[in-house]
PDB file of C-alpha atoms in Angstrom:
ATOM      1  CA  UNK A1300     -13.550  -7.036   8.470  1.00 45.00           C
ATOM      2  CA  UNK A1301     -15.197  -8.210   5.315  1.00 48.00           C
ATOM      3  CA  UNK A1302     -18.636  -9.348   6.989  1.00 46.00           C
ATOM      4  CA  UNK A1303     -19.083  -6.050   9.158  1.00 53.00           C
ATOM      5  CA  UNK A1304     -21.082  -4.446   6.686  1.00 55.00           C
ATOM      6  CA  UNK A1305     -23.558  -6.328   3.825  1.00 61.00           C
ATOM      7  CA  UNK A1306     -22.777  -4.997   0.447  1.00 68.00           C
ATOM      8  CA  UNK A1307     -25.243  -5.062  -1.758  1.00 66.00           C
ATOM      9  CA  UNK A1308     -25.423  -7.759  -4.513  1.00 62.00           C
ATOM     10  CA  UNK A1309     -24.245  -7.795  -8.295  1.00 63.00           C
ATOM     11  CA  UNK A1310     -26.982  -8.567 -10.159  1.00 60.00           C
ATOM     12  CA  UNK A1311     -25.795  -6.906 -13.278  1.00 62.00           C
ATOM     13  CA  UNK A1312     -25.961  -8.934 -16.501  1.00 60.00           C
ATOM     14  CA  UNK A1313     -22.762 -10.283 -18.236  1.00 59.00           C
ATOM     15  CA  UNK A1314     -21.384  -8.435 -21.057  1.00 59.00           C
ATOM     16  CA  UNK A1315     -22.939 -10.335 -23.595  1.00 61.00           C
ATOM     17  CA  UNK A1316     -20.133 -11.469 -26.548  1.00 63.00           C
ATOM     18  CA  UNK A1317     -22.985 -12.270 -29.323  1.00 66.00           C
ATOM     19  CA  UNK A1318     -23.532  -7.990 -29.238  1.00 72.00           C
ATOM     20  CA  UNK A1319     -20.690  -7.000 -29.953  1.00 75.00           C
ATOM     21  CA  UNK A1320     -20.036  -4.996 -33.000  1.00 75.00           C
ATOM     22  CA  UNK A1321     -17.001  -2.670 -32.455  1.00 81.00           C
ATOM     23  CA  UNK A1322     -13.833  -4.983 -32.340  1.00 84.00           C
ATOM     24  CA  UNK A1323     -11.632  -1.226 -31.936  1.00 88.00           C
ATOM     25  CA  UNK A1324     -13.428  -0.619 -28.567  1.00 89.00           C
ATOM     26  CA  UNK A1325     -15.798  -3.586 -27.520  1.00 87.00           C
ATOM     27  CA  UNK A1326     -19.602  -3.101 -26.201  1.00 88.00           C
ATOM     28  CA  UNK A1327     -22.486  -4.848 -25.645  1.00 86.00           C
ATOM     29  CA  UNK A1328     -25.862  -3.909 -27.406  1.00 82.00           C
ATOM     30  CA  UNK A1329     -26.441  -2.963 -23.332  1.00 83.00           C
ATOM     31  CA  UNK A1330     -23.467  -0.446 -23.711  1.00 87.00           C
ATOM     32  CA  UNK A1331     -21.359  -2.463 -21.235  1.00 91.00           C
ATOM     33  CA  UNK A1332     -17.939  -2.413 -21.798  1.00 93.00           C
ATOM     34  CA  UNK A1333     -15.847  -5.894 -22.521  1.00 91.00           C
ATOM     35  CA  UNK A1334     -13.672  -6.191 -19.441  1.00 93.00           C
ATOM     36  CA  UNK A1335     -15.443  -3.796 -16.644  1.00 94.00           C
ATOM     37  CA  UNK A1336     -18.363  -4.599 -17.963  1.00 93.00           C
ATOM     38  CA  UNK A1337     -19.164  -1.504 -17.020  1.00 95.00           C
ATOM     39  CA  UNK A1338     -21.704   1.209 -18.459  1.00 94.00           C
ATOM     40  CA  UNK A1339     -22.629   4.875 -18.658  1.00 94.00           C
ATOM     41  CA  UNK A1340     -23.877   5.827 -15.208  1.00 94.00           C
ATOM     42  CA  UNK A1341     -21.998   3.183 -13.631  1.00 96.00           C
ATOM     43  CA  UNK A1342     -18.909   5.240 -12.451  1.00 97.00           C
ATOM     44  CA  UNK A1343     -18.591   8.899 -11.064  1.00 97.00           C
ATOM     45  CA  UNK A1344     -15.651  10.858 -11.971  1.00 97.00           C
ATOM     46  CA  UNK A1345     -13.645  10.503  -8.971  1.00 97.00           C
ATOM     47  CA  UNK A1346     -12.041   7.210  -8.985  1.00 98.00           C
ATOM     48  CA  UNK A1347     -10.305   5.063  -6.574  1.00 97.00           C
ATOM     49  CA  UNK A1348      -8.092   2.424  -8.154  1.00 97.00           C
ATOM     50  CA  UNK A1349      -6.886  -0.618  -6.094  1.00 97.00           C
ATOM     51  CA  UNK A1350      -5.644  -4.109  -6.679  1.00 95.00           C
ATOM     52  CA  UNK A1351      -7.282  -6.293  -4.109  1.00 95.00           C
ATOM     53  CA  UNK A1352     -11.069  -6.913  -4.030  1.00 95.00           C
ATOM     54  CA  UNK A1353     -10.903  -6.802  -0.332  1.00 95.00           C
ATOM     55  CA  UNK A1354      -9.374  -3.789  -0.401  1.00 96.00           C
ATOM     56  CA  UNK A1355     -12.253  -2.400  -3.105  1.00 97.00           C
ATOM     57  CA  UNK A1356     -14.787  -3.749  -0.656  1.00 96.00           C
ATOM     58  CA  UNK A1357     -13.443  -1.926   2.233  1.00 96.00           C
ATOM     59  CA  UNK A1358     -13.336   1.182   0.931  1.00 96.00           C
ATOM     60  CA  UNK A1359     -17.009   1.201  -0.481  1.00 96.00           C
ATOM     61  CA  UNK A1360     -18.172   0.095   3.149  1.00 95.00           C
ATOM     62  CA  UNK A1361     -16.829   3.844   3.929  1.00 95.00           C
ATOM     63  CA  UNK A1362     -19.359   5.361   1.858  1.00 96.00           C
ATOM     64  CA  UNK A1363     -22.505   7.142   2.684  1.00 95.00           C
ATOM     65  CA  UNK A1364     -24.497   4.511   0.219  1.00 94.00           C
ATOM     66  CA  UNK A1365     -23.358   2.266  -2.376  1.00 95.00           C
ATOM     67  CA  UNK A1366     -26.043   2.828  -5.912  1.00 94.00           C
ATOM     68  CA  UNK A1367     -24.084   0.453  -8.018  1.00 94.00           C
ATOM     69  CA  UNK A1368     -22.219  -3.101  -7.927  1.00 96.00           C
ATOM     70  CA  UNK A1369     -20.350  -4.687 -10.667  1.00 94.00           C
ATOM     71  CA  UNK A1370     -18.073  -7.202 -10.982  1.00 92.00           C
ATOM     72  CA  UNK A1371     -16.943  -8.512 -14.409  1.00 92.00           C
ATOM     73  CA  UNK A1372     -16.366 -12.007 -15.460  1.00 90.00           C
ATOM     74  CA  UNK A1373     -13.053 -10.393 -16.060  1.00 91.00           C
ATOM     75  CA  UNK A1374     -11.724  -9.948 -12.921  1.00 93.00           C
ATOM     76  CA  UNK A1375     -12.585  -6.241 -12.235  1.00 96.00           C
ATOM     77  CA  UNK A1376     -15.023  -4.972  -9.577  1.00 96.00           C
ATOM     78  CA  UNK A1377     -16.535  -1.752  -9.356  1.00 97.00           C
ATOM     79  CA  UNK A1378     -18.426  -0.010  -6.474  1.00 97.00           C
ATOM     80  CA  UNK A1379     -20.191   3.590  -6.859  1.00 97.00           C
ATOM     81  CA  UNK A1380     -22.101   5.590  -4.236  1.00 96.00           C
ATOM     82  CA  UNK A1381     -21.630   9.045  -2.048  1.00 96.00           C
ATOM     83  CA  UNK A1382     -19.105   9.996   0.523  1.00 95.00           C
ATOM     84  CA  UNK A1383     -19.856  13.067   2.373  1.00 95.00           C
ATOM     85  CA  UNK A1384     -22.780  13.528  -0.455  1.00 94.00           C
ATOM     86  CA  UNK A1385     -20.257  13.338  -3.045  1.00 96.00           C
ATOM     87  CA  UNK A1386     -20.205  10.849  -5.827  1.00 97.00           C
ATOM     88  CA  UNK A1387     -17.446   8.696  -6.209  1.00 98.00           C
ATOM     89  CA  UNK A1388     -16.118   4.739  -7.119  1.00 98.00           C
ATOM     90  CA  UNK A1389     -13.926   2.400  -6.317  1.00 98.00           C
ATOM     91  CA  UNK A1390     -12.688  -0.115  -8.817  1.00 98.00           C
ATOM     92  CA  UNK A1391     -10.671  -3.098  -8.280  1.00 97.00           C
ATOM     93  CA  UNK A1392      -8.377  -3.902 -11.187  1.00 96.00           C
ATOM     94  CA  UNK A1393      -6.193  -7.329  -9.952  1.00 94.00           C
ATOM     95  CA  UNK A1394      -2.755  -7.265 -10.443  1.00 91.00           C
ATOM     96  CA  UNK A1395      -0.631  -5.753 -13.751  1.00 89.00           C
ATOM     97  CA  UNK A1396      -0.535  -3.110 -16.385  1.00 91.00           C
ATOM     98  CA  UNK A1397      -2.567  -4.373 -19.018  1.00 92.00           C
ATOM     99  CA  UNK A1398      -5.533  -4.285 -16.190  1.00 95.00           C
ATOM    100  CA  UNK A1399      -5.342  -0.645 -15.390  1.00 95.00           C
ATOM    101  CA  UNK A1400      -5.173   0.204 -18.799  1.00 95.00           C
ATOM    102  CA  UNK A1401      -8.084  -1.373 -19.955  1.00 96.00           C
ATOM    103  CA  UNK A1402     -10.091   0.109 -16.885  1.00 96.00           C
ATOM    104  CA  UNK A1403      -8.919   3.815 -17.339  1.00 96.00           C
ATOM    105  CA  UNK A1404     -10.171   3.229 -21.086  1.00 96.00           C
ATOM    106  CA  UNK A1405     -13.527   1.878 -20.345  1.00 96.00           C
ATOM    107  CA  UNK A1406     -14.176   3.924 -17.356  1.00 97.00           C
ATOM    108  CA  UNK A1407     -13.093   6.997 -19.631  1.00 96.00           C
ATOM    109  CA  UNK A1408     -15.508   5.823 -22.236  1.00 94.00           C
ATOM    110  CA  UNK A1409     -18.648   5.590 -19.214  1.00 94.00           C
ATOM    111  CA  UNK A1410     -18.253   8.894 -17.967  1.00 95.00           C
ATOM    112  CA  UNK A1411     -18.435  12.191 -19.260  1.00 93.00           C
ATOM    113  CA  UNK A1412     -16.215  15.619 -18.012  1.00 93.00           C
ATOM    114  CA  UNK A1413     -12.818  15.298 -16.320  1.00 93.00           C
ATOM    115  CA  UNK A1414     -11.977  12.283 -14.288  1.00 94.00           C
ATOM    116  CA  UNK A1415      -9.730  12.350 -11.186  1.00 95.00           C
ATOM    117  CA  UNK A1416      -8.052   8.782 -10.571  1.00 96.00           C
ATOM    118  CA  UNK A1417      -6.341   8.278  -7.491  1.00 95.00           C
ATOM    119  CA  UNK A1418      -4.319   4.471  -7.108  1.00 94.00           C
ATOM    120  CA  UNK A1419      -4.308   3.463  -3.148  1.00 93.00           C
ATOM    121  CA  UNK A1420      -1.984   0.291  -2.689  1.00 91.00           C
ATOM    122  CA  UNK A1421       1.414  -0.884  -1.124  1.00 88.00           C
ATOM    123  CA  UNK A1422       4.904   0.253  -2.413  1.00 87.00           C
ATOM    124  CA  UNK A1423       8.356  -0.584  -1.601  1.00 83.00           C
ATOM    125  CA  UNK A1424      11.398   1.513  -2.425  1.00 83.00           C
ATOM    126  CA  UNK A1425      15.683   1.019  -2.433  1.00 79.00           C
ATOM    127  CA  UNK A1426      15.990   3.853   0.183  1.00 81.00           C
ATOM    128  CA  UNK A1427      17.686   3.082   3.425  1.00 84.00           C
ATOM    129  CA  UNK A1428      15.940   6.798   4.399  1.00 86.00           C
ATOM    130  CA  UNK A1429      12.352   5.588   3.885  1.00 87.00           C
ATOM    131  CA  UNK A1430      10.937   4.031   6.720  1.00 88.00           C
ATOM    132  CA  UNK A1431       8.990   0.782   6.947  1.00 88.00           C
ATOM    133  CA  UNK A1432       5.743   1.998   6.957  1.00 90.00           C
ATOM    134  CA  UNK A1433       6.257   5.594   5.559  1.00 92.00           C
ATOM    135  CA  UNK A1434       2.948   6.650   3.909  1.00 93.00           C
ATOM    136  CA  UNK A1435       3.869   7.623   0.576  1.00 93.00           C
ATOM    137  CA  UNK A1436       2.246  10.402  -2.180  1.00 95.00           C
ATOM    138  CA  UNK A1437       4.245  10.359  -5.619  1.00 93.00           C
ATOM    139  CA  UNK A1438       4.077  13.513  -7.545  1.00 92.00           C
ATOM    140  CA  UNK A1439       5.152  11.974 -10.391  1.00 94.00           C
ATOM    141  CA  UNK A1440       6.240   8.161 -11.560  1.00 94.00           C
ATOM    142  CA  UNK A1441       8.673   6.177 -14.393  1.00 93.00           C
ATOM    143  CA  UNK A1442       7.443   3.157 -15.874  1.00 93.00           C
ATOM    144  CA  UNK A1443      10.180  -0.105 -15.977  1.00 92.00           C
ATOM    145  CA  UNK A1444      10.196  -2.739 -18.357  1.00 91.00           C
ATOM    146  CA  UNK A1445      12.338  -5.276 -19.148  1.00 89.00           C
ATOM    147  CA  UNK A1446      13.880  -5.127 -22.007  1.00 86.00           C
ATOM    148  CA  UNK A1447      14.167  -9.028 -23.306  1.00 82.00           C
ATOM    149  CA  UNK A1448      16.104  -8.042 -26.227  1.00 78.00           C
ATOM    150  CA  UNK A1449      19.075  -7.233 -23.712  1.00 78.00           C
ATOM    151  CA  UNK A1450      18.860 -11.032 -22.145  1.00 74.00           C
ATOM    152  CA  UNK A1451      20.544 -12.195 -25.619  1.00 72.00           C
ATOM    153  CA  UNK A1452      24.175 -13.035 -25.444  1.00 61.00           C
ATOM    154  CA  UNK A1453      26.737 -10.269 -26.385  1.00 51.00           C
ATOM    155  CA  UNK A1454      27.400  -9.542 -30.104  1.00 51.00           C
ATOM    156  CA  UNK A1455      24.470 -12.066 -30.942  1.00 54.00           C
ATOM    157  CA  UNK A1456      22.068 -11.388 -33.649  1.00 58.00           C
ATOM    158  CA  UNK A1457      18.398 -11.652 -32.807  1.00 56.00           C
ATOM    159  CA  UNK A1458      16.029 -14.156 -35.243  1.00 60.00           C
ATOM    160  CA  UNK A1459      14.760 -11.044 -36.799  1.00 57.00           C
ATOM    161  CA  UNK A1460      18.289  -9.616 -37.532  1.00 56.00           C
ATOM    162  CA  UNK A1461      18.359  -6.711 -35.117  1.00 53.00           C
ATOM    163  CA  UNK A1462      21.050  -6.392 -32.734  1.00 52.00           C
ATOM    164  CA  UNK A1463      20.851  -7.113 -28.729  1.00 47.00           C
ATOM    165  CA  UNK A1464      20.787  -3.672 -27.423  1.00 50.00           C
ATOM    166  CA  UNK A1465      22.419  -4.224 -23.521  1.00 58.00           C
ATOM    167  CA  UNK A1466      19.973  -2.915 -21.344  1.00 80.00           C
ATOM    168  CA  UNK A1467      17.754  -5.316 -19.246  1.00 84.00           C
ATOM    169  CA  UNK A1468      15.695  -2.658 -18.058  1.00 88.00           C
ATOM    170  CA  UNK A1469      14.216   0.842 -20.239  1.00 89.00           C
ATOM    171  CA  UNK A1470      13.123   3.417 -17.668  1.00 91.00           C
ATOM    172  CA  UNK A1471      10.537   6.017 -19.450  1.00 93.00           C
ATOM    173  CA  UNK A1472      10.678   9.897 -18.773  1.00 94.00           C
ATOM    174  CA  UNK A1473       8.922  10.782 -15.437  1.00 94.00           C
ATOM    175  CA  UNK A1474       5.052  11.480 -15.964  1.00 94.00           C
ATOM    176  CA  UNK A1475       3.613  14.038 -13.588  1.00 95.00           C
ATOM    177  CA  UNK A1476       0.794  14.030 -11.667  1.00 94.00           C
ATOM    178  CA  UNK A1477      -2.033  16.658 -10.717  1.00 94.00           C
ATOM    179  CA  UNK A1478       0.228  18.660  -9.073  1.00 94.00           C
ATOM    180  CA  UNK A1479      -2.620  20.502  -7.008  1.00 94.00           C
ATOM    181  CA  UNK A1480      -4.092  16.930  -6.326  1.00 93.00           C
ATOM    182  CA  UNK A1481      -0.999  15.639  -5.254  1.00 94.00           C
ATOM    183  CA  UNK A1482      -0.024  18.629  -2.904  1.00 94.00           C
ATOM    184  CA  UNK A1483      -3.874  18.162  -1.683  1.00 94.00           C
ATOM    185  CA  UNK A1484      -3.167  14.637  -0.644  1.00 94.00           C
ATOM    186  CA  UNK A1485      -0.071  15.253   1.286  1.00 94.00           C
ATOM    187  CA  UNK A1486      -1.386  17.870   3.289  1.00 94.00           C
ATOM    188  CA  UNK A1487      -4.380  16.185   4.056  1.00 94.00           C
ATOM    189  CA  UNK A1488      -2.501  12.596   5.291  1.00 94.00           C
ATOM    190  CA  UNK A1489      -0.248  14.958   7.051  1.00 93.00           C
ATOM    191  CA  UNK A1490      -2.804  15.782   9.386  1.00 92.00           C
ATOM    192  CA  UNK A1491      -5.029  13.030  10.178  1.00 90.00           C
ATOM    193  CA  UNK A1492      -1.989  10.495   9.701  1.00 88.00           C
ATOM    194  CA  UNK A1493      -0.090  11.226  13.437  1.00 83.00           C
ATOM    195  CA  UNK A1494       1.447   7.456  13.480  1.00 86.00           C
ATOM    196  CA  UNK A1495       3.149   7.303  10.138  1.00 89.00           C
ATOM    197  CA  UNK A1496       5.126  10.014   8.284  1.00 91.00           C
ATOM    198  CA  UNK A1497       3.759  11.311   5.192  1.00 93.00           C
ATOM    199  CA  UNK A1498       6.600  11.660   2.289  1.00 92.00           C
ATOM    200  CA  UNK A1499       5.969  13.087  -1.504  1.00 91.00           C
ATOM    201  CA  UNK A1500       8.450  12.129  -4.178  1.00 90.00           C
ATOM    202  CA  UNK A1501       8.866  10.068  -7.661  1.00 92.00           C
ATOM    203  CA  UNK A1502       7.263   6.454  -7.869  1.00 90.00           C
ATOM    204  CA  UNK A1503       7.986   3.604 -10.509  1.00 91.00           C
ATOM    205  CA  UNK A1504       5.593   1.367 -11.969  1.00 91.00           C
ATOM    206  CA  UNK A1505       7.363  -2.233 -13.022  1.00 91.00           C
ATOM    207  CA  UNK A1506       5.441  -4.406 -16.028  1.00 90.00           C
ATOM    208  CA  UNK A1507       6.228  -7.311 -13.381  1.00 88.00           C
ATOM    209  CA  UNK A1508       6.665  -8.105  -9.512  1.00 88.00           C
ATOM    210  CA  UNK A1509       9.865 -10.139  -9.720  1.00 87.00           C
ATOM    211  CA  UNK A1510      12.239  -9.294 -12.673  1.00 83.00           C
ATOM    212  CA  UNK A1511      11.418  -5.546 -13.343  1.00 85.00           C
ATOM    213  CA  UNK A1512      11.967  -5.295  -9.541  1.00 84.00           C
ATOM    214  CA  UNK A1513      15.279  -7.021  -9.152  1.00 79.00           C
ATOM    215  CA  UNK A1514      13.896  -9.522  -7.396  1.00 83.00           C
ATOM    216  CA  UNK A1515      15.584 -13.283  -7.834  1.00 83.00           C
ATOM    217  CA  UNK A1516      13.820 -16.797  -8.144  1.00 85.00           C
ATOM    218  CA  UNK A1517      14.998 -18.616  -5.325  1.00 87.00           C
ATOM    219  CA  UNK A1518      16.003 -21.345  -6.831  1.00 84.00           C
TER     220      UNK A1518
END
């Protein structure tokens, strides 16, 4: 319910453009960062990543108290207080790679010591074994991208003079995650989750919701 709880109001300043000196990694003259718009003391180091705002918003309504409020002319929102007397945020990114990778930067860049990121959100998966509804902590995770190069016709030389390479789809090396962290997290939802079983396994990240996923226009 997004009206059970008031959260308190943004009333941090823009990021202002005419500041900005640093075109390698953009600030204000307020230390704000260009897309989070985000500074140091904004964020603690244990970080909740979503997608949706609504989701963002329900999760800081769990706190103990909500200190800061920030949402970006960019598209990102940011929450930071206590939970159980222990700092921690929750940022909402949108939708798409290019937005969680400029908000691990600039959160990186606002902090200081180790950072602890966990992403909460929906998944689907190919397995007729995984249940609608399965709760699901990945211990590691591929990236898949199209590869547009492999769209070209057979045997047909690109504009550039390189050669279609075949693949649609490049599939990187699995990255691991905290493996303690991970491990943490299953055991955890294991117990206070009775409804839904708890899984752990590998995850994939697509650059895109329809074609890296297989899915067809339905036209």
């Amino acid at each position: 319910n997004d009206r059970a709880m008031p959260l308190p109001r943004d009333n941090t300043p823009r990021t202002e453009l005419k500041n900005i000196r640093n075109a390698n990694f953009p600030k204000d003259g307020h230390g704000r960062t260009y897309h989070t718009s985000t500074q140091t003391g904004d964020l603690a180091n244990r970080v909740i990543t979503v997608g949706s705002h609504k989701r963002a918003r329900m999760i800081a309504r769990l706190f103990d108290d909500i200190k800061i409020h920030v949402s970006s002319d960019r598209g990102f929102e940011t929450f930071t207080g206590t939970l159980r007397g222990t700092p921690i945020s929750v940022v909402a990114t949108g939708m798409g790679l290019p937005m969680v990778d400029m908000m691990v930067r600039e959160v990186n860049s606002c902090v200081d010591g180790t950072l602890l990121f966990l992403r909460l959100g929906t998944c689907g998966t190919p397995s007729t074994k995984v249940a609608i509804g399965t709760v699901t902590v990945n211990d590691r995770c591929v990236l898949i991208t199209r590869n547009y190069d492999g769209f070209v016709k057979a045997k047909k030389e690109l504009k550039n003079g390189a050669k279609q390479m075949g693949k649609y789809y490049t599939i990187s090396n699995p990255i691991p995650a905290d493996a303690a962290l991970s491990a943490a997290l299953e055991r955890e939802l294991s117990k206070r989750i009775e409804k839904y079983p708890v899984v752990r396994g590998t995850g994939a990240t697509c650059d895109s919701f329809y074609g890296s996923q297989g899915r067809q226009d339905p036209w």
